[in-house]
Amino acid sequence: MKLIKATAEIKKDMKKHRFRGRSIGFVPTMGTLHQGHLSLVEQSKKENNITVVSIFVNPTQFAPGEDFAAYPRDFETDKKALRELGVDILFLPGGREIYPDGYSTYVEVEKPGQVLCGRTRPTHFRGVTTVVLKLFNIVTPDNAYFGRKDAQQAVIIKKMVKDLDLDVTIRTLPIVRAADGLALSSRNTYLSRDEREAALALSRGLRKAEQFVGDGLRKAADIKQIVKKELEIGELIKIDYIEVVSLTTLEPFDAGNKDAEIDVNNTLTAAAIWVGKTRLIDNFILGDI
Ligand code: PAF
C-alpha cells in the first residue's frame, strides 16, 4: 500500500493508472475505520483494478462548537486494516493541502442540503460536497463508495454528480450494525456504557417501524410515531428529528397532509438523536440510492 500526502503526487499516480487503462475505486473517509468503512473498501476491491482510500478529517463540515478537535483519530489501526485489505493507495492530505491559505471556493447542493441533518447542521453538507468534489478531482475515480447510514449525504453527493456532470458512479452499501443493532459509527466511541445502552432505542425504533411497514403500514405520520414512542422511553435521549421523506427529493411525505402515505419504492425514514453530547443518526430505506 502506497501512502501519499501530497496532491501533486497522487495526481501523477492516478494519471499513470488511467493511462494504463486501470479502473479506479475510491473510498473517502475521515478515519477511525469500522466494518462499515471496510465493507466499502472490500466492494471497491471487487469492482476496480485500483482502490484508493482517503483519510481526512474535513474541518469545513464541522460548525464552530462541533466535535472537529475531538473527532477520533486512530491512524495506525486504520493503516493496518487497509493494508490487510490490499488497498493500493492511502491518500492522507494535510489540512493545508486541501484548503491552502486564501481558499474560498465552496460547492453547495441547495435544497436537499437544508432538510433533515441540514436543519441542525446548516453548513455541514456544503463542507461535505466541497471536500468530496475536490477529492474526486484529485483521485479521478470511476466508482466512489459511500455508506447508507449517511443516506442524506449519499443523496446529496449523487445530486452533485448529476448536476455537475461528474464522471463518477456513486455506489452505496448497506448500514453495518453491531450485534446489538447499533449502526456502526466513528462517533460511537464517545458513548459511555449507559449512553450506548440508551442509544439502542434508535435502531430498535426504526426496526420496529420497518416491521410495521412490512406488515402494510403506509401513513408517514404513524411510522414516525412508532420511532418516537421507542425513543421517548430512554431518559438520556433527546430527539433531533424523525422524518419520513422521499428518497429522491428528501421532502417529507406528511408536510401539509397528516394522512399522507409513503411510496414503498422510494422512502427514507431517518432519525437523529442526542445521547448526552453525542449526536447519532440511523435510518431505513425503501428503494435505492
Ligand atoms: O462520510 C464521511 O466520512 C465524510 O462525510 C466524507 C464523505 C469522507 C467527507 O469528509
XYZ file of C-alpha atoms and ligand atoms in Angstrom:
299
model
C 0.000 0.000 0.000
C 1.412 3.325 -1.086
C 0.978 6.214 1.332
C 0.676 9.620 -0.330
C 0.308 13.009 1.359
C 0.805 15.448 -1.498
C -1.938 16.246 -4.007
C 0.572 16.710 -6.830
C 1.997 13.233 -6.216
C -1.320 11.363 -6.131
C -2.491 13.222 -9.247
C 0.635 11.994 -11.069
C -0.008 8.442 -9.892
C -3.653 8.490 -10.924
C -2.700 9.770 -14.379
C -0.349 6.818 -14.749
C -3.080 4.330 -13.763
C -5.571 5.949 -16.142
C -3.032 5.849 -18.985
C -2.688 2.094 -18.388
C -6.471 1.689 -18.601
C -6.964 0.727 -14.956
C -10.333 1.349 -13.314
C -10.204 3.322 -10.068
C -12.372 2.814 -6.999
C -12.364 5.443 -4.264
C -13.474 5.356 -0.616
C -13.310 8.801 1.041
C -13.257 8.605 4.852
C -12.460 10.595 7.949
C -10.644 7.642 9.501
C -11.226 5.646 12.721
C -12.402 2.985 10.356
C -15.005 0.413 11.336
C -16.530 -2.508 9.479
C -18.890 -0.112 7.670
C -15.912 1.623 6.011
C -14.152 -1.674 5.421
C -17.187 -3.099 3.603
C -16.903 -0.168 1.170
C -13.223 -0.922 0.640
C -13.963 -4.618 0.045
C -16.591 -3.715 -2.560
C -14.218 -1.332 -4.298
C -11.548 -4.040 -4.399
C -14.038 -6.373 -6.112
C -15.119 -3.842 -8.716
C -11.964 -1.940 -9.661
C -8.321 -2.505 -10.614
C -7.048 0.126 -8.172
C -8.560 1.092 -4.819
C -7.764 4.446 -3.246
C -8.835 5.347 0.314
C -8.509 8.850 1.717
C -8.393 9.779 5.380
C -9.050 13.451 6.004
C -10.980 14.892 8.949
C -12.583 17.679 6.964
C -12.821 20.891 9.012
C -15.382 22.579 6.743
C -18.101 20.043 7.544
C -17.911 20.829 11.272
C -19.519 24.022 12.576
C -17.806 26.014 15.333
C -18.576 24.258 18.618
C -18.940 20.820 16.980
C -16.513 17.942 17.546
C -13.790 18.632 14.945
C -10.974 18.708 17.534
C -12.343 15.730 19.495
C -13.190 13.638 16.412
C -11.483 10.268 16.987
C -8.244 9.692 15.103
C -6.552 6.277 15.048
C -4.236 6.341 12.098
C -2.015 3.332 12.925
C -5.009 0.961 13.316
C -6.583 2.344 10.126
C -3.361 1.881 8.161
C -3.025 -1.736 9.305
C -6.651 -2.583 8.404
C -6.331 -1.002 4.953
C -3.033 -2.735 4.264
C -4.596 -6.083 5.202
C -7.447 -5.476 2.750
C -4.950 -4.820 -0.050
C -5.706 -1.125 -0.614
C -3.404 0.250 -3.308
C -3.151 3.897 -2.273
C -3.869 5.625 1.027
C -4.204 9.369 0.491
C -3.571 11.359 3.653
C -3.660 15.037 2.819
C -2.866 17.620 5.482
C -5.283 20.492 6.108
C -3.241 22.973 4.031
C -3.092 20.511 1.146
C -6.884 20.647 0.765
C -7.507 24.196 1.996
C -4.408 26.305 1.305
C -4.242 29.869 2.673
C -6.785 32.030 0.912
C -9.056 29.110 -0.008
C -12.545 30.456 -0.777
C -14.463 28.159 -3.137
C -17.404 26.043 -1.940
C -19.964 23.877 -3.677
C -23.463 23.546 -2.268
C -26.379 21.322 -3.293
C -29.131 23.693 -2.227
C -32.428 22.031 -1.374
C -31.654 18.540 -0.083
C -28.837 20.032 1.973
C -31.230 22.139 4.062
C -33.546 19.441 5.448
C -33.036 16.604 7.988
C -29.444 16.940 9.295
C -29.062 20.173 7.299
C -31.553 21.899 9.573
C -29.458 21.270 12.690
C -26.132 21.488 10.865
C -26.719 24.186 8.217
C -23.123 24.327 6.916
C -22.377 20.609 7.142
C -23.266 19.391 3.647
C -21.596 22.360 1.957
C -18.380 21.188 3.635
C -19.003 17.591 2.588
C -19.727 18.367 -1.069
C -16.787 20.759 -1.276
C -14.267 18.237 0.004
C -15.791 15.321 -1.928
C -15.684 17.283 -5.189
C -12.063 18.233 -4.522
C -11.182 14.618 -3.745
C -12.974 13.434 -6.903
C -10.946 15.933 -8.950
C -7.714 14.734 -7.356
C -8.355 10.962 -7.446
C -10.478 10.853 -10.655
C -12.333 7.680 -9.614
C -14.616 5.630 -11.868
C -16.581 4.469 -8.803
C -16.872 6.053 -5.351
C -18.302 4.241 -2.330
C -20.489 5.621 0.465
C -22.420 4.031 3.332
C -26.212 4.242 3.547
C -26.087 5.216 7.223
C -25.346 8.689 5.872
C -28.260 8.391 3.455
C -28.759 12.147 3.101
C -25.063 12.572 2.318
C -25.311 9.894 -0.392
C -28.415 11.515 -1.941
C -26.710 14.931 -1.951
C -23.474 13.619 -3.448
C -25.426 11.787 -6.161
C -27.262 15.016 -6.949
C -23.981 16.941 -7.130
C -22.585 14.321 -9.524
C -25.688 14.597 -11.721
C -25.981 18.390 -11.585
C -22.282 18.963 -12.327
C -21.956 16.138 -14.919
C -19.177 14.453 -12.979
C -17.755 11.291 -14.486
C -18.054 9.040 -11.456
C -20.547 6.398 -10.387
C -21.731 6.624 -6.782
C -22.153 3.230 -5.162
C -23.886 2.957 -1.786
C -23.747 -0.008 0.555
C -25.960 -1.133 3.457
C -25.552 0.018 7.045
C -23.304 -2.276 9.071
C -24.540 -2.837 12.636
C -23.067 -4.144 15.876
C -24.589 -7.385 17.180
C -26.978 -5.369 19.398
C -28.269 -3.363 16.416
C -26.404 -0.069 16.876
C -25.322 1.299 13.496
C -21.523 1.454 13.374
C -20.173 4.998 13.551
C -16.818 6.501 14.476
C -18.760 8.642 16.981
C -19.915 5.548 18.923
C -16.530 5.745 20.676
C -17.841 8.839 22.531
C -20.609 6.865 24.270
C -20.384 5.748 27.907
C -21.771 2.311 28.704
C -25.132 3.753 29.818
C -25.339 6.024 26.801
C -24.609 3.147 24.450
C -27.379 1.127 26.061
C -29.791 4.074 25.709
C -28.724 4.651 22.074
C -30.057 1.222 21.119
C -33.578 2.708 21.170
C -32.732 4.360 17.834
C -32.144 1.158 15.864
C -34.898 -0.589 17.845
C -37.463 2.100 16.975
C -36.506 2.117 13.298
C -36.544 -1.665 13.115
C -39.990 -1.753 14.703
C -41.285 0.836 12.225
C -39.764 -1.107 9.328
C -41.546 -4.245 10.501
C -44.870 -2.372 10.653
C -44.286 -1.086 7.117
C -43.544 -4.670 6.065
C -46.943 -5.596 7.532
C -48.697 -2.921 5.481
C -48.452 0.363 7.467
C -48.312 3.254 4.980
C -49.105 6.513 6.801
C -45.919 8.560 7.221
C -47.137 10.133 10.478
C -47.783 6.689 12.006
C -44.317 5.463 11.006
C -42.783 8.493 12.742
C -44.904 7.884 15.817
C -43.584 4.313 16.218
C -39.980 5.539 16.212
C -40.845 8.439 18.548
C -42.524 6.162 21.085
C -39.418 3.984 21.325
C -37.091 6.984 21.642
C -39.200 8.592 24.350
C -38.626 5.629 26.666
C -34.920 6.469 27.070
C -34.195 9.248 29.585
C -30.770 10.011 28.158
C -32.136 10.666 24.677
C -33.051 13.975 23.092
C -34.693 13.705 19.671
C -33.255 15.960 16.980
C -35.622 14.797 14.221
C -37.641 11.854 12.961
C -38.686 12.224 9.316
C -40.240 10.079 6.610
C -39.196 11.563 3.278
C -38.943 10.846 -0.430
C -35.601 9.236 -1.133
C -35.109 11.361 -4.244
C -36.167 14.830 -3.067
C -35.869 14.347 0.731
C -39.239 16.115 1.054
C -41.411 14.823 3.940
C -44.490 12.885 2.847
C -46.615 14.383 5.615
C -45.771 18.075 5.082
C -49.191 19.676 4.676
C -51.134 16.394 4.794
C -51.010 14.440 8.023
C -52.668 11.417 6.373
C -50.154 11.178 3.507
C -48.869 7.732 2.603
C -45.335 6.733 1.715
C -44.074 5.427 -1.620
C -42.905 1.902 -0.776
C -40.277 2.064 -3.512
C -38.854 5.453 -2.622
C -38.840 6.259 1.090
C -36.223 7.194 3.629
C -37.185 7.014 7.300
C -34.412 8.806 9.136
C -33.814 9.933 12.693
C -31.145 11.826 14.586
C -30.815 11.880 18.358
C -28.571 13.279 21.012
C -27.368 10.844 23.643
C -25.570 13.079 26.093
C -23.227 15.146 23.910
C -23.132 12.606 21.095
C -25.299 13.039 18.017
C -26.235 9.779 16.282
C -28.139 9.106 13.062
C -29.774 5.989 11.647
C -32.395 5.124 9.036
C -34.136 2.530 6.943
C -34.616 2.804 3.233
C -37.308 1.500 0.884
C -35.877 1.734 -2.622
C -32.455 2.525 -3.967
C -29.985 5.369 -3.505
O -18.813 10.258 5.432
C -17.716 10.773 5.756
O -16.895 10.183 6.450
C -17.393 12.185 5.286
O -18.520 12.985 5.293
C -16.686 12.216 3.922
C -17.576 11.691 2.815
C -15.405 11.410 3.972
C -16.324 13.667 3.561
O -15.469 14.223 4.501
